[in-house]
Amino acid sequence: MQATRCGQAVAAPYNSPHMTNNSQDALLIDGVTKSYGKLQALKGVSFAIKPGEFFGLLGPNGAGKSTLISIIAGLAHMDSGRVAVMGHDTVRDFRTARRKLGVVPQALVFDPFFKVVEMLRIQAGYYGCGREVWPWIDEMLERLELDDKRNTSMRALSGGMKRRVLIAQALVHKPPVVILDEPTAGVDVELRRTLWAFMRDLHAKGTTVVLTTHYLEEAQEMCERIAILDHGEIQALEPTTQLLARHPFRFLRIKLAEGSALPSELQALVASEKAGTVELKLETAKHPIGSVFDALRRAGIAIEDVHTREPDLEDIFVELTQ
Ligand code: ADP
């Protein structure tokens, strides 16, 4: 039998966390249900994520994302269903499943008295990792621009710096699957850039990344596939490009000449209106752009400027969850 260290097979090179064949799912969620009293937070959620995917789990507030992440991380019990991380059942084989997983939580919770590097080494110890991960800890400190804070105690760090430590802490044992729960909520642009560059590199080396975010443009840019969860159910699960292409509508933004108003026959198409500029949502099959111009001409409305916009993930998200 092959010996293991720090949750990895010893023979595994440290920059290649996968010790699995491609037929195995990195994360398997199978019929997961969870209720809080009468409230059904998860109503039988099922999906699978392949090793090496960059996957987005999106949904409005209250959709059930945090509940699902807590269940995956073994912090909450499901009522029924099954979750496996790299083939390891999170209930029957909890310790191994947990070692395969790194979760960057939303909340900043730390012991304030430890220094940064001590914190990370202690965390590594929880996963059975010793000195062999110290070079990796040093690499993360550098990548997350925490190097000059390595001997600073946690209580002396700013919120942004604490968040960097939280990210390093989740990755200290080199998990093959990483869940980022709203990692960029309220963080500055620089940390966002640092974080995404780091995640892109880890992903390029084979790490599976699951992202929940409110910043839909981030999900659109980073994720290969997206699941949209709403009211405890998966509403859509598709490759990002397919999700974007599946919705055949576009937007037409028109700046009306001063004193002009949109004719009543176009009012039903208005998606937004701001300072004399209206945005119309046009279903490709039903509303050719020419028909809008015809209506404007018939009504004698003068326009100053016009441009079209393809739907982005935000538009599709609103459409699916409203
Ligand atoms: P999200 O992370 O998508 O915002 P949550 O998983 O936090 O959603 O919540 C899903 C639903 O479950 C919400 O209606 C929320 O109010 C409810 N909920 C979450 N945690 C608890 C709890 N500990 N007790 C009772 N209800 C909860």
Short mmCIF file of C-alpha atoms and ligand atoms in Angstrom, two decimals:
data_model
loop_
_atom_site.label_atom_id
_atom_site.label_comp_id
_atom_site.label_asym_id
_atom_site.label_seq_id
_atom_site.Cartn_x
_atom_site.Cartn_y
_atom_site.Cartn_z
CA MET A 1 0.00 0.00 0.00
CA GLN A 2 1.23 3.45 -0.80
CA ALA A 3 2.13 5.58 2.21
CA THR A 4 0.45 8.95 2.47
CA ARG A 5 1.62 12.21 3.88
CA CYS A 6 -0.36 15.37 4.40
CA GLY A 7 -3.32 13.93 2.54
CA GLN A 8 -1.26 13.30 -0.61
CA ALA A 9 0.36 10.13 -1.85
CA VAL A 10 4.08 10.50 -1.17
CA ALA A 11 4.96 9.84 -4.78
CA ALA A 12 2.84 12.79 -5.93
CA PRO A 13 4.87 15.79 -7.03
CA TYR A 14 3.77 18.80 -4.98
CA ASN A 15 2.70 20.84 -7.97
CA SER A 16 0.37 18.12 -9.18
CA PRO A 17 -2.29 17.47 -6.56
CA HIS A 18 -4.38 15.00 -8.52
CA MET A 19 -3.96 11.38 -7.76
CA THR A 20 -7.06 10.31 -9.56
CA ASN A 21 -8.10 9.11 -12.94
CA ASN A 22 -10.25 11.43 -15.05
CA SER A 23 -13.39 9.39 -14.63
CA GLN A 24 -13.57 10.33 -10.95
CA ASP A 25 -15.43 13.47 -10.00
CA ALA A 26 -13.57 16.09 -8.00
CA LEU A 27 -16.82 16.90 -6.26
CA LEU A 28 -20.00 14.87 -6.34
CA ILE A 29 -23.23 16.26 -4.90
CA ASP A 30 -25.99 13.69 -5.10
CA GLY A 31 -29.57 14.44 -4.05
CA VAL A 32 -28.63 16.65 -1.10
CA THR A 33 -31.51 17.92 1.02
CA LYS A 34 -31.43 20.10 4.11
CA SER A 35 -34.19 21.76 6.08
CA TYR A 36 -34.10 24.24 8.93
CA GLY A 37 -37.39 23.51 10.65
CA LYS A 38 -40.03 23.98 7.97
CA LEU A 39 -37.71 25.81 5.60
CA GLN A 40 -36.29 23.58 2.89
CA ALA A 41 -32.91 25.19 2.21
CA LEU A 42 -31.77 22.46 -0.24
CA LYS A 43 -34.37 20.44 -2.12
CA GLY A 44 -32.37 17.59 -3.62
CA VAL A 45 -29.35 19.24 -5.21
CA SER A 46 -27.26 17.10 -7.59
CA PHE A 47 -24.28 17.95 -9.73
CA ALA A 48 -20.74 16.79 -10.35
CA ILE A 49 -17.55 18.75 -10.95
CA LYS A 50 -14.71 17.26 -12.95
CA PRO A 51 -11.10 17.43 -11.75
CA GLY A 52 -9.46 20.60 -12.94
CA GLU A 53 -12.67 22.54 -13.58
CA PHE A 54 -13.15 26.17 -12.60
CA PHE A 55 -16.78 26.05 -11.51
CA GLY A 56 -19.12 28.83 -10.44
CA LEU A 57 -21.90 28.29 -7.90
CA LEU A 58 -24.12 31.33 -8.12
CA GLY A 59 -27.42 32.30 -6.64
CA PRO A 60 -29.19 35.17 -4.93
CA ASN A 61 -29.09 35.62 -1.14
CA GLY A 62 -30.87 32.78 0.60
CA ALA A 63 -30.48 30.40 -2.36
CA GLY A 64 -28.71 27.79 -0.23
CA LYS A 65 -25.07 28.26 -1.30
CA SER A 66 -23.60 28.59 2.21
CA THR A 67 -25.65 25.65 3.43
CA LEU A 68 -24.30 23.52 0.59
CA ILE A 69 -20.71 24.62 1.22
CA SER A 70 -21.06 23.88 4.95
CA ILE A 71 -22.30 20.40 4.08
CA ILE A 72 -19.43 19.80 1.65
CA ALA A 73 -16.94 20.97 4.31
CA GLY A 74 -18.55 18.71 6.93
CA LEU A 75 -19.64 21.67 9.05
CA ALA A 76 -23.37 20.92 8.67
CA HIS A 77 -25.32 17.69 8.35
CA MET A 78 -27.46 16.99 5.34
CA ASP A 79 -30.88 15.36 5.84
CA SER A 80 -30.37 13.04 2.88
CA GLY A 81 -28.08 12.63 -0.09
CA ARG A 82 -24.38 12.10 -0.56
CA VAL A 83 -21.31 14.25 -1.07
CA ALA A 84 -17.89 12.98 -2.13
CA VAL A 85 -14.62 14.90 -2.57
CA MET A 86 -12.20 13.18 -4.97
CA GLY A 87 -14.22 10.01 -4.48
CA HIS A 88 -14.19 10.18 -0.67
CA ASP A 89 -17.56 10.26 1.04
CA THR A 90 -17.75 13.29 3.34
CA VAL A 91 -19.62 11.32 6.01
CA ARG A 92 -18.14 7.81 5.93
CA ASP A 93 -14.63 8.94 4.99
CA PHE A 94 -14.68 12.40 6.53
CA ARG A 95 -11.00 12.83 7.35
CA THR A 96 -9.74 11.95 3.89
CA ALA A 97 -12.48 13.96 2.19
CA ARG A 98 -11.62 16.97 4.35
CA ARG A 99 -7.93 16.68 3.48
CA LYS A 100 -8.77 16.83 -0.20
CA LEU A 101 -10.63 20.08 0.31
CA GLY A 102 -9.62 23.67 1.05
CA VAL A 103 -12.38 26.12 1.92
CA VAL A 104 -11.82 29.86 1.96
CA PRO A 105 -14.73 31.00 4.14
CA GLN A 106 -16.39 34.39 4.14
CA ALA A 107 -15.87 35.14 7.81
CA LEU A 108 -12.50 36.28 9.16
CA VAL A 109 -11.99 34.07 12.21
CA PHE A 110 -8.51 33.72 13.68
CA ASP A 111 -6.63 33.27 16.88
CA PRO A 112 -5.30 36.84 17.27
CA PHE A 113 -2.17 35.90 19.20
CA PHE A 114 -0.33 33.86 16.59
CA LYS A 115 2.06 35.24 14.05
CA VAL A 116 1.12 34.70 10.40
CA VAL A 117 3.69 32.02 9.65
CA GLU A 118 2.95 30.20 12.93
CA MET A 119 -0.75 30.18 12.14
CA LEU A 120 -0.12 28.59 8.77
CA ARG A 121 2.25 25.97 10.15
CA ILE A 122 -0.22 25.06 12.89
CA GLN A 123 -2.99 24.79 10.33
CA ALA A 124 -0.79 22.49 8.24
CA GLY A 125 -0.34 20.34 11.35
CA TYR A 126 -4.10 19.82 11.59
CA TYR A 127 -3.88 18.09 8.21
CA GLY A 128 -0.90 15.97 9.23
CA CYS A 129 1.53 18.13 7.25
CA GLY A 130 4.94 18.98 8.65
CA ARG A 131 8.06 20.73 7.47
CA GLU A 132 7.62 19.43 3.94
CA VAL A 133 4.99 22.13 3.34
CA TRP A 134 7.05 25.00 4.75
CA PRO A 135 8.47 25.90 1.32
CA TRP A 136 4.90 25.95 0.00
CA ILE A 137 3.88 28.23 2.89
CA ASP A 138 6.76 30.56 1.99
CA GLU A 139 5.69 30.49 -1.66
CA MET A 140 2.12 31.39 -0.73
CA LEU A 141 3.29 34.23 1.52
CA GLU A 142 5.18 35.61 -1.43
CA ARG A 143 2.39 35.09 -3.97
CA LEU A 144 -0.19 36.66 -1.69
CA GLU A 145 2.17 39.55 -0.92
CA LEU A 146 2.31 38.67 2.76
CA ASP A 147 6.05 38.10 2.93
CA ASP A 148 6.83 41.15 5.04
CA LYS A 149 4.01 40.23 7.44
CA ARG A 150 5.15 36.68 8.16
CA ASN A 151 6.16 37.52 11.72
CA THR A 152 3.33 39.95 12.40
CA SER A 153 0.70 38.80 14.84
CA MET A 154 -2.75 38.26 13.39
CA ARG A 155 -4.38 40.98 15.52
CA ALA A 156 -2.10 43.61 13.97
CA LEU A 157 -3.16 42.87 10.39
CA SER A 158 -5.62 44.91 8.36
CA GLY A 159 -8.82 43.25 7.12
CA GLY A 160 -7.35 42.81 3.62
CA MET A 161 -4.19 41.19 5.01
CA LYS A 162 -6.26 38.86 7.20
CA ARG A 163 -8.18 37.78 4.14
CA ARG A 164 -4.90 36.90 2.41
CA VAL A 165 -3.95 34.73 5.39
CA LEU A 166 -7.36 33.07 5.23
CA ILE A 167 -6.69 32.13 1.61
CA ALA A 168 -3.24 30.73 2.45
CA GLN A 169 -4.70 28.85 5.41
CA ALA A 170 -7.22 27.07 3.18
CA LEU A 171 -4.48 25.99 0.77
CA VAL A 172 -1.77 25.03 3.23
CA HIS A 173 -2.22 21.28 2.70
CA LYS A 174 -2.33 21.63 -1.11
CA PRO A 175 -5.87 20.39 -1.51
CA PRO A 176 -6.87 19.26 -5.01
CA VAL A 177 -10.29 20.90 -4.57
CA VAL A 178 -10.66 24.49 -3.40
CA ILE A 179 -13.91 26.26 -2.56
CA LEU A 180 -13.86 30.04 -2.48
CA ASP A 181 -16.94 31.41 -0.74
CA GLU A 182 -17.37 35.04 -1.80
CA PRO A 183 -13.59 35.60 -1.68
CA THR A 184 -13.72 39.11 -3.07
CA ALA A 185 -16.65 40.53 -1.10
CA GLY A 186 -15.50 43.94 0.07
CA VAL A 187 -11.83 43.48 -0.87
CA ASP A 188 -9.78 46.06 -2.72
CA VAL A 189 -8.87 45.86 -6.38
CA GLU A 190 -5.25 44.91 -5.69
CA LEU A 191 -6.13 41.88 -3.56
CA ARG A 192 -8.68 40.84 -6.14
CA ARG A 193 -5.99 40.91 -8.84
CA THR A 194 -3.49 39.03 -6.64
CA LEU A 195 -6.08 36.41 -5.71
CA TRP A 196 -7.20 35.73 -9.28
CA ALA A 197 -3.63 35.51 -10.59
CA PHE A 198 -2.85 32.99 -7.85
CA MET A 199 -6.03 30.99 -8.49
CA ARG A 200 -5.38 30.93 -12.23
CA ASP A 201 -1.95 29.43 -11.59
CA LEU A 202 -3.31 26.80 -9.21
CA HIS A 203 -6.03 25.97 -11.71
CA ALA A 204 -3.47 25.70 -14.52
CA LYS A 205 -1.62 23.14 -12.38
CA GLY A 206 -4.77 21.04 -12.07
CA THR A 207 -6.54 22.31 -8.96
CA THR A 208 -10.34 22.19 -9.10
CA VAL A 209 -11.80 25.54 -8.07
CA VAL A 210 -15.39 26.17 -6.97
CA LEU A 211 -16.31 29.83 -6.67
CA THR A 212 -19.34 31.50 -5.18
CA THR A 213 -19.50 35.20 -5.87
CA HIS A 214 -21.81 38.16 -6.16
CA TYR A 215 -19.54 39.64 -8.81
CA LEU A 216 -20.99 38.02 -11.87
CA GLU A 217 -18.40 39.49 -14.20
CA GLU A 218 -15.78 37.59 -12.18
CA ALA A 219 -17.69 34.35 -12.61
CA GLN A 220 -18.11 35.07 -16.31
CA GLU A 221 -14.38 35.63 -16.67
CA MET A 222 -13.07 32.82 -14.48
CA CYS A 223 -15.57 29.94 -14.58
CA GLU A 224 -15.80 27.28 -17.28
CA ARG A 225 -19.17 26.07 -16.01
CA ILE A 226 -21.79 27.70 -13.89
CA ALA A 227 -24.58 26.34 -11.72
CA ILE A 228 -27.32 28.73 -10.70
CA LEU A 229 -28.95 27.78 -7.41
CA ASP A 230 -32.21 29.40 -6.37
CA HIS A 231 -34.65 28.45 -3.60
CA GLY A 232 -32.58 25.35 -2.87
CA GLU A 233 -32.74 24.03 -6.44
CA ILE A 234 -30.40 24.10 -9.41
CA GLN A 235 -32.03 26.33 -12.03
CA ALA A 236 -29.30 26.09 -14.66
CA LEU A 237 -26.02 24.23 -15.03
CA GLU A 238 -24.08 24.79 -18.21
CA PRO A 239 -20.75 25.78 -19.67
CA THR A 240 -20.52 29.56 -19.23
CA THR A 241 -20.40 30.22 -22.98
CA GLN A 242 -23.47 28.06 -23.55
CA LEU A 243 -25.37 29.74 -20.73
CA LEU A 244 -24.62 33.10 -22.28
CA ALA A 245 -25.52 31.94 -25.80
CA ARG A 246 -28.71 30.13 -24.80
CA HIS A 247 -30.60 33.30 -24.06
CA PRO A 248 -31.54 34.89 -27.35
CA PHE A 249 -31.93 38.50 -26.41
CA ARG A 250 -29.85 41.63 -26.63
CA PHE A 251 -30.07 45.17 -25.36
CA LEU A 252 -30.49 48.32 -27.38
CA ARG A 253 -29.47 51.51 -25.61
CA ILE A 254 -30.95 54.68 -27.04
CA LYS A 255 -30.17 58.25 -26.03
CA LEU A 256 -33.24 60.26 -26.88
CA ALA A 257 -33.00 63.85 -28.03
CA GLU A 258 -33.89 66.31 -25.25
CA GLY A 259 -37.61 66.56 -24.63
CA SER A 260 -38.35 63.30 -26.48
CA ALA A 261 -40.18 60.36 -24.94
CA LEU A 262 -40.35 56.76 -26.02
CA PRO A 263 -43.55 55.87 -27.94
CA SER A 264 -46.00 53.78 -25.89
CA GLU A 265 -45.65 50.71 -28.14
CA LEU A 266 -41.98 50.37 -27.01
CA GLN A 267 -42.60 50.97 -23.30
CA ALA A 268 -43.07 47.26 -22.57
CA LEU A 269 -39.50 46.60 -23.76
CA VAL A 270 -37.81 49.03 -21.36
CA ALA A 271 -35.27 47.24 -19.15
CA SER A 272 -33.82 50.39 -17.56
CA GLU A 273 -33.98 54.13 -17.93
CA LYS A 274 -31.50 56.73 -16.76
CA ALA A 275 -31.01 60.40 -17.59
CA GLY A 276 -32.58 60.38 -21.04
CA THR A 277 -31.03 57.01 -22.01
CA VAL A 278 -33.32 54.00 -22.22
CA GLU A 279 -32.22 50.40 -22.53
CA LEU A 280 -34.61 48.10 -24.34
CA LYS A 281 -34.48 44.33 -23.96
CA LEU A 282 -35.13 42.78 -27.37
CA GLU A 283 -35.90 39.13 -27.93
CA THR A 284 -33.99 38.31 -31.09
CA ALA A 285 -36.83 36.38 -32.74
CA LYS A 286 -39.63 38.78 -31.77
CA HIS A 287 -38.08 42.23 -31.92
CA PRO A 288 -35.67 42.90 -34.75
CA ILE A 289 -33.77 46.12 -34.15
CA GLY A 290 -35.20 47.56 -37.37
CA SER A 291 -38.71 47.36 -35.93
CA VAL A 292 -37.65 49.61 -33.03
CA PHE A 293 -36.24 52.21 -35.40
CA ASP A 294 -39.43 52.00 -37.48
CA ALA A 295 -41.53 52.66 -34.38
CA LEU A 296 -39.33 55.63 -33.42
CA ARG A 297 -39.57 57.05 -36.94
CA ARG A 298 -43.36 56.65 -37.03
CA ALA A 299 -43.64 58.51 -33.74
CA GLY A 300 -41.27 61.23 -35.00
CA ILE A 301 -38.82 60.66 -32.11
CA ALA A 302 -35.30 62.04 -32.58
CA ILE A 303 -32.42 60.02 -31.17
CA GLU A 304 -28.91 61.27 -30.35
CA ASP A 305 -27.02 58.03 -29.92
CA VAL A 306 -27.59 54.30 -30.01
CA HIS A 307 -25.70 51.11 -29.30
CA THR A 308 -26.37 47.41 -28.73
CA ARG A 309 -25.14 45.15 -25.94
CA GLU A 310 -25.10 41.36 -25.77
CA PRO A 311 -26.47 39.86 -22.53
CA ASP A 312 -23.93 39.11 -19.84
CA LEU A 313 -24.16 36.70 -16.94
CA GLU A 314 -25.83 39.34 -14.78
CA ASP A 315 -28.73 39.63 -17.26
CA ILE A 316 -29.13 35.86 -17.44
CA PHE A 317 -28.88 35.51 -13.69
CA VAL A 318 -31.66 38.07 -13.22
CA GLU A 319 -33.79 36.33 -15.84
CA LEU A 320 -33.38 32.91 -14.22
CA THR A 321 -33.84 33.96 -10.62
CA GLN A 322 -36.33 36.82 -10.68
P1 ADP B 1 -27.04 31.68 0.59
O1 ADP B 1 -25.69 31.30 1.10
O2 ADP B 1 -27.28 31.29 -0.82
O3 ADP B 1 -27.36 33.13 0.86
P2 ADP B 1 -28.01 30.09 2.83
O4 ADP B 1 -27.52 28.72 2.64
O5 ADP B 1 -27.28 30.97 3.80
O6 ADP B 1 -28.12 30.84 1.42
O7 ADP B 1 -29.53 30.06 3.29
C1 ADP B 1 -30.52 29.28 2.65
C2 ADP B 1 -31.81 29.41 3.44
O8 ADP B 1 -31.67 28.75 4.70
C3 ADP B 1 -32.19 30.86 3.76
O9 ADP B 1 -33.59 30.97 3.69
C4 ADP B 1 -31.68 31.04 5.17
O10 ADP B 1 -32.45 32.02 5.85
C5 ADP B 1 -31.87 29.66 5.76
N1 ADP B 1 -30.88 29.34 6.80
C6 ADP B 1 -29.54 29.28 6.63
N2 ADP B 1 -28.93 28.91 7.77
C7 ADP B 1 -29.91 28.75 8.69
C8 ADP B 1 -29.91 28.37 10.07
N3 ADP B 1 -28.79 28.07 10.72
N4 ADP B 1 -31.11 28.29 10.68
C9 ADP B 1 -32.25 28.57 10.03
N5 ADP B 1 -32.32 28.93 8.74
C10 ADP B 1 -31.17 29.03 8.07
#
